[in-house]
Short mmCIF file of C-alpha atoms in Angstrom, two decimals:
data_model
loop_
_atom_site.label_atom_id
_atom_site.label_comp_id
_atom_site.label_asym_id
_atom_site.label_seq_id
_atom_site.Cartn_x
_atom_site.Cartn_y
_atom_site.Cartn_z
CA UNK D 1 -17.07 -28.87 -22.00
CA UNK D 2 -13.79 -30.39 -20.78
CA UNK D 3 -10.40 -30.20 -22.47
CA UNK D 4 -7.49 -32.13 -20.94
CA UNK D 5 -9.57 -32.57 -17.79
CA UNK D 6 -10.25 -28.84 -17.32
CA UNK D 7 -13.74 -27.38 -17.45
CA UNK D 8 -14.16 -24.78 -20.19
CA UNK D 9 -16.96 -22.29 -20.88
CA UNK D 10 -17.81 -20.55 -24.14
CA UNK D 11 -18.04 -16.76 -24.22
CA UNK D 12 -20.71 -15.10 -26.44
CA UNK D 13 -17.94 -14.62 -29.01
CA UNK D 14 -17.51 -18.38 -29.14
CA UNK D 15 -14.09 -18.20 -27.51
CA UNK D 16 -13.41 -20.88 -24.89
CA UNK D 17 -12.00 -20.05 -21.46
CA UNK D 18 -11.54 -21.85 -18.15
CA UNK D 19 -14.61 -22.05 -15.92
CA UNK D 20 -12.45 -21.08 -12.94
CA UNK D 21 -11.29 -17.44 -13.32
CA UNK D 22 -8.64 -17.85 -10.62
CA UNK D 23 -6.99 -20.75 -12.41
CA UNK D 24 -7.21 -18.87 -15.70
CA UNK D 25 -5.56 -15.81 -14.16
CA UNK D 26 -2.81 -17.96 -12.67
CA UNK D 27 -2.06 -19.84 -15.88
CA UNK D 28 -1.85 -16.58 -17.85
CA UNK D 29 -0.08 -14.55 -15.18
CA UNK D 30 2.79 -12.36 -16.41
CA UNK D 31 2.76 -9.98 -13.46
CA UNK D 32 4.19 -10.58 -9.98
CA UNK D 33 4.93 -14.18 -9.12
CA UNK D 34 2.22 -16.41 -7.59
CA UNK D 35 3.19 -19.65 -5.86
CA UNK D 36 0.23 -21.98 -5.21
CA UNK D 37 -0.58 -25.69 -5.27
CA UNK D 38 -2.68 -26.04 -8.41
CA UNK D 39 -5.54 -27.96 -6.77
CA UNK D 40 -6.17 -24.95 -4.49
CA UNK D 41 -7.88 -22.94 -7.23
CA UNK D 42 -10.97 -25.15 -7.30
CA UNK D 43 -11.29 -24.83 -3.51
CA UNK D 44 -10.82 -21.05 -3.58
CA UNK D 45 -13.49 -20.60 -6.23
CA UNK D 46 -15.95 -22.91 -4.46
CA UNK D 47 -15.83 -20.88 -1.24
CA UNK D 48 -15.09 -17.37 -2.53
CA UNK D 49 -17.27 -17.01 -5.63
CA UNK D 50 -20.23 -15.61 -3.74
CA UNK D 51 -18.15 -12.61 -2.64
CA UNK D 52 -17.25 -11.48 -6.17
CA UNK D 53 -18.48 -8.03 -7.18
CA UNK D 54 -19.34 -7.13 -3.58
CA UNK D 55 -17.73 -4.49 -1.30
CA UNK D 56 -15.58 -7.00 0.59
CA UNK D 57 -12.58 -6.85 2.87
CA UNK D 58 -9.93 -9.48 2.05
CA UNK D 59 -6.97 -10.39 4.28
CA UNK D 60 -4.11 -12.61 3.12
CA UNK D 61 -1.23 -13.71 5.33
CA UNK D 62 1.92 -14.31 3.31
CA UNK D 63 2.66 -11.66 0.67
CA UNK D 64 5.75 -13.25 -0.90
CA UNK D 65 6.20 -11.53 -4.29
CA UNK D 66 2.78 -9.85 -4.18
CA UNK D 67 1.27 -11.73 -7.09
CA UNK D 68 -1.59 -13.33 -5.19
CA UNK D 69 -2.71 -9.92 -3.90
CA UNK D 70 -3.05 -8.77 -7.50
CA UNK D 71 -4.94 -11.97 -8.29
CA UNK D 72 -7.42 -11.40 -5.46
CA UNK D 73 -7.99 -7.81 -6.55
CA UNK D 74 -8.75 -9.02 -10.06
CA UNK D 75 -10.98 -11.85 -8.86
CA UNK D 76 -13.10 -10.06 -6.26
CA UNK D 77 -13.58 -6.91 -8.32
CA UNK D 78 -13.48 -3.15 -8.00
CA UNK D 79 -15.33 -2.95 -4.71
CA UNK D 80 -12.87 -5.20 -2.88
CA UNK D 81 -10.11 -4.02 -0.56
CA UNK D 82 -7.11 -6.32 -0.30
CA UNK D 83 -4.91 -6.46 2.80
CA UNK D 84 -1.65 -8.39 2.97
CA UNK D 85 0.47 -9.37 5.99
CA UNK D 86 4.12 -10.41 5.95
CA UNK D 87 7.12 -10.33 8.27
CA UNK D 88 9.49 -9.31 5.44
CA UNK D 89 9.89 -5.47 5.45
CA UNK D 90 10.49 -5.35 1.69
CA UNK D 91 6.90 -6.48 1.14
CA UNK D 92 5.76 -3.00 2.21
CA UNK D 93 6.70 -1.88 -1.31
CA UNK D 94 4.11 -4.21 -2.87
CA UNK D 95 1.00 -2.23 -1.96
CA UNK D 96 -0.96 -0.30 -4.54
CA UNK D 97 -4.45 0.54 -5.70
CA UNK D 98 -6.86 -1.05 -3.19
CA UNK D 99 -3.97 -3.07 -1.73
CA UNK D 100 -2.26 -2.31 1.57
CA UNK D 101 0.42 -4.20 3.44
CA UNK D 102 0.99 -4.77 7.16
CA UNK D 103 4.46 -5.79 8.31
CA UNK D 104 4.78 -7.88 11.44
CA UNK D 105 4.93 -11.33 13.02
CA UNK D 106 1.68 -13.27 12.67
CA UNK D 107 2.41 -15.11 15.91
CA UNK D 108 2.39 -11.77 17.75
CA UNK D 109 -1.16 -11.61 19.06
CA UNK D 110 -1.01 -7.88 19.80
CA UNK D 111 -0.03 -7.29 16.17
CA UNK D 112 -2.92 -9.45 14.97
CA UNK D 113 -5.38 -7.59 17.18
CA UNK D 114 -4.13 -4.26 15.83
CA UNK D 115 -4.82 -5.39 12.26
CA UNK D 116 -8.33 -6.53 13.13
CA UNK D 117 -9.03 -3.24 14.91
CA UNK D 118 -7.78 -1.18 11.97
CA UNK D 119 -9.46 -2.89 9.04
CA UNK D 120 -12.78 -3.78 10.68
CA UNK D 121 -14.97 -6.77 9.81
CA UNK D 122 -13.17 -9.13 7.43
CA UNK D 123 -15.04 -11.12 4.80
CA UNK D 124 -12.34 -13.50 3.56
CA UNK D 125 -9.08 -14.62 5.18
CA UNK D 126 -6.46 -16.59 3.25
CA UNK D 127 -3.89 -17.83 5.76
CA UNK D 128 -0.76 -18.54 3.71
CA UNK D 129 1.85 -17.22 6.10
CA UNK D 130 4.70 -18.95 7.89
CA UNK D 131 2.89 -22.33 8.14
CA UNK D 132 4.21 -23.04 11.63
CA UNK D 133 1.80 -24.38 14.23
CA UNK D 134 1.91 -21.41 16.61
CA UNK D 135 1.44 -18.97 13.72
CA UNK D 136 -1.57 -20.75 12.30
CA UNK D 137 -3.31 -21.21 15.65
CA UNK D 138 -2.64 -17.65 16.86
CA UNK D 139 -3.86 -16.19 13.57
CA UNK D 140 -7.05 -18.21 13.65
CA UNK D 141 -7.83 -17.46 17.30
CA UNK D 142 -7.25 -13.72 16.99
CA UNK D 143 -8.74 -13.06 13.55
CA UNK D 144 -11.64 -15.50 13.27
CA UNK D 145 -13.85 -13.61 15.77
CA UNK D 146 -13.49 -10.50 13.56
CA UNK D 147 -14.93 -12.10 10.44
CA UNK D 148 -18.20 -10.76 9.07
CA UNK D 149 -21.31 -12.80 9.81
CA UNK D 150 -20.97 -14.82 6.59
CA UNK D 151 -17.17 -14.67 6.31
CA UNK D 152 -14.77 -17.42 5.27
CA UNK D 153 -11.44 -18.32 6.89
CA UNK D 154 -9.23 -20.54 4.73
CA UNK D 155 -6.02 -22.01 6.13
CA UNK D 156 -3.77 -23.47 3.47
CA UNK D 157 -0.61 -25.58 3.47
CA UNK D 158 -1.78 -27.45 6.56
CA UNK D 159 0.32 -30.38 5.36
CA UNK D 160 3.00 -28.76 7.53
CA UNK D 161 1.05 -30.29 10.43
CA UNK D 162 2.81 -33.52 9.39
CA UNK D 163 6.28 -32.00 8.90
CA UNK D 164 8.60 -32.05 11.95
CA UNK D 165 10.54 -29.08 10.58
CA UNK D 166 7.44 -26.91 11.07
CA UNK D 167 6.53 -28.34 14.45
CA UNK D 168 4.27 -31.00 12.97
CA UNK D 169 3.93 -34.76 13.22
CA UNK D 170 1.23 -37.36 12.63
CA UNK D 171 -1.43 -36.83 15.30
CA UNK D 172 0.92 -34.61 17.28
CA UNK D 173 -1.40 -32.87 19.75
CA UNK D 174 -0.33 -29.25 19.17
CA UNK D 175 -0.53 -29.16 15.36
CA UNK D 176 -3.07 -27.04 13.52
CA UNK D 177 -4.67 -30.15 12.04
CA UNK D 178 -5.34 -31.64 15.46
CA UNK D 179 -6.58 -28.22 16.62
CA UNK D 180 -9.00 -28.10 13.67
CA UNK D 181 -10.20 -31.64 14.32
CA UNK D 182 -11.09 -30.55 17.86
CA UNK D 183 -13.18 -27.71 16.46
CA UNK D 184 -15.34 -30.21 14.58
CA UNK D 185 -16.39 -31.51 17.99
CA UNK D 186 -17.24 -27.97 19.04
CA UNK D 187 -19.37 -27.60 15.91
CA UNK D 188 -21.54 -30.45 17.29
CA UNK D 189 -21.56 -29.31 20.91
CA UNK D 190 -25.34 -28.79 20.79
CA UNK D 191 -25.67 -32.55 21.12
CA UNK D 192 -23.21 -33.07 23.96
CA UNK D 193 -24.22 -34.88 27.12
CA UNK D 194 -20.72 -34.60 28.60
CA UNK D 195 -19.98 -32.36 31.54
CA UNK D 196 -17.56 -29.62 30.54
CA UNK D 197 -18.32 -29.88 26.82
CA UNK D 198 -20.79 -27.13 25.99
CA UNK D 199 -21.91 -24.78 23.24
CA UNK D 200 -19.63 -21.75 22.92
CA UNK D 201 -19.16 -18.76 20.61
CA UNK D 202 -17.55 -20.90 17.91
CA UNK D 203 -20.56 -23.24 17.93
CA UNK D 204 -22.99 -20.33 17.61
CA UNK D 205 -21.11 -18.57 14.80
CA UNK D 206 -19.78 -21.39 12.61
CA UNK D 207 -21.91 -23.08 9.97
CA UNK D 208 -19.35 -25.53 8.61
CA UNK D 209 -15.77 -26.77 8.56
CA UNK D 210 -14.38 -28.25 5.32
CA UNK D 211 -11.28 -30.43 5.11
CA UNK D 212 -9.34 -30.79 1.86
CA UNK D 213 -5.85 -31.92 0.91
CA UNK D 214 -3.69 -29.27 2.63
CA UNK D 215 -6.59 -26.87 3.31
CA UNK D 216 -9.14 -26.33 6.07
CA UNK D 217 -12.01 -23.89 5.46
CA UNK D 218 -14.25 -22.40 8.17
CA UNK D 219 -17.52 -20.75 7.11
CA UNK D 220 -19.19 -18.34 9.50
CA UNK D 221 -22.89 -17.87 10.06
CA UNK D 222 -25.43 -17.46 12.83
CA UNK D 223 -26.33 -20.90 14.18
CA UNK D 224 -29.27 -21.57 16.49
CA UNK D 225 -29.91 -24.74 18.44
CA UNK D 226 -30.93 -27.44 15.96
CA UNK D 227 -34.29 -29.14 16.27
CA UNK D 228 -36.08 -31.95 14.49
CA UNK D 229 -39.64 -31.92 13.18
CA UNK D 230 -42.02 -34.47 11.70
CA UNK D 231 -44.45 -33.82 8.86
CA UNK D 232 -46.88 -36.12 7.05
CA UNK D 233 -49.06 -39.04 8.08
CA UNK D 234 -47.88 -41.96 10.16
CA UNK D 235 -47.62 -45.11 8.05
CA UNK D 236 -47.21 -47.70 10.78
CA UNK D 237 -48.82 -47.65 14.21
CA UNK D 238 -46.59 -48.05 17.22
CA UNK D 239 -47.50 -51.07 19.38
#
């Protein structure tokens, strides 16, 4: 059932609620402030739902007022551990039950490696930090290899790849968007016939890359060399 364009579900009591629990939490939030583009909630739920109720390790870059950390704790459930990263020292006060905060610069690769070493395999990363090109690329390169086998790495606000104030620009070579486009080639490296373009660790451990308005999502998984098969009877004879 849809009301004003939003999908609703009926509880056993007959009471209607939003089909997306993240959007419902956000719209009813009276706790710490959450600042998100509204169309993100559908994307979050699409890629994160399968982790709900599991013992998962969540890492979000960009703590801000701490509201999204509370939202993730509510969404993923009691077995989830939530980790936040921010450069603002005051954010250290926003930890709590199953929430811990790391303070540092996300473009500092040693700092990123120390986080990965401390918290172990990570199931979900939400990269909502400083949104500058060097920050996004460094965070992806250092943290992505530490995802669990079926983990998800979501980079949001990639529209800054088009904003000069953040180091962006349309098709500017060193933006995160251009970096991500290059990784789609690497996803298909099994089929390369070009010298110097070969299968690597990213190819073997990445099942898919999804592009949305302002978001890129990487889904991990073990990938073996693809092969084609034929089944059934031949209909036409080859001359």
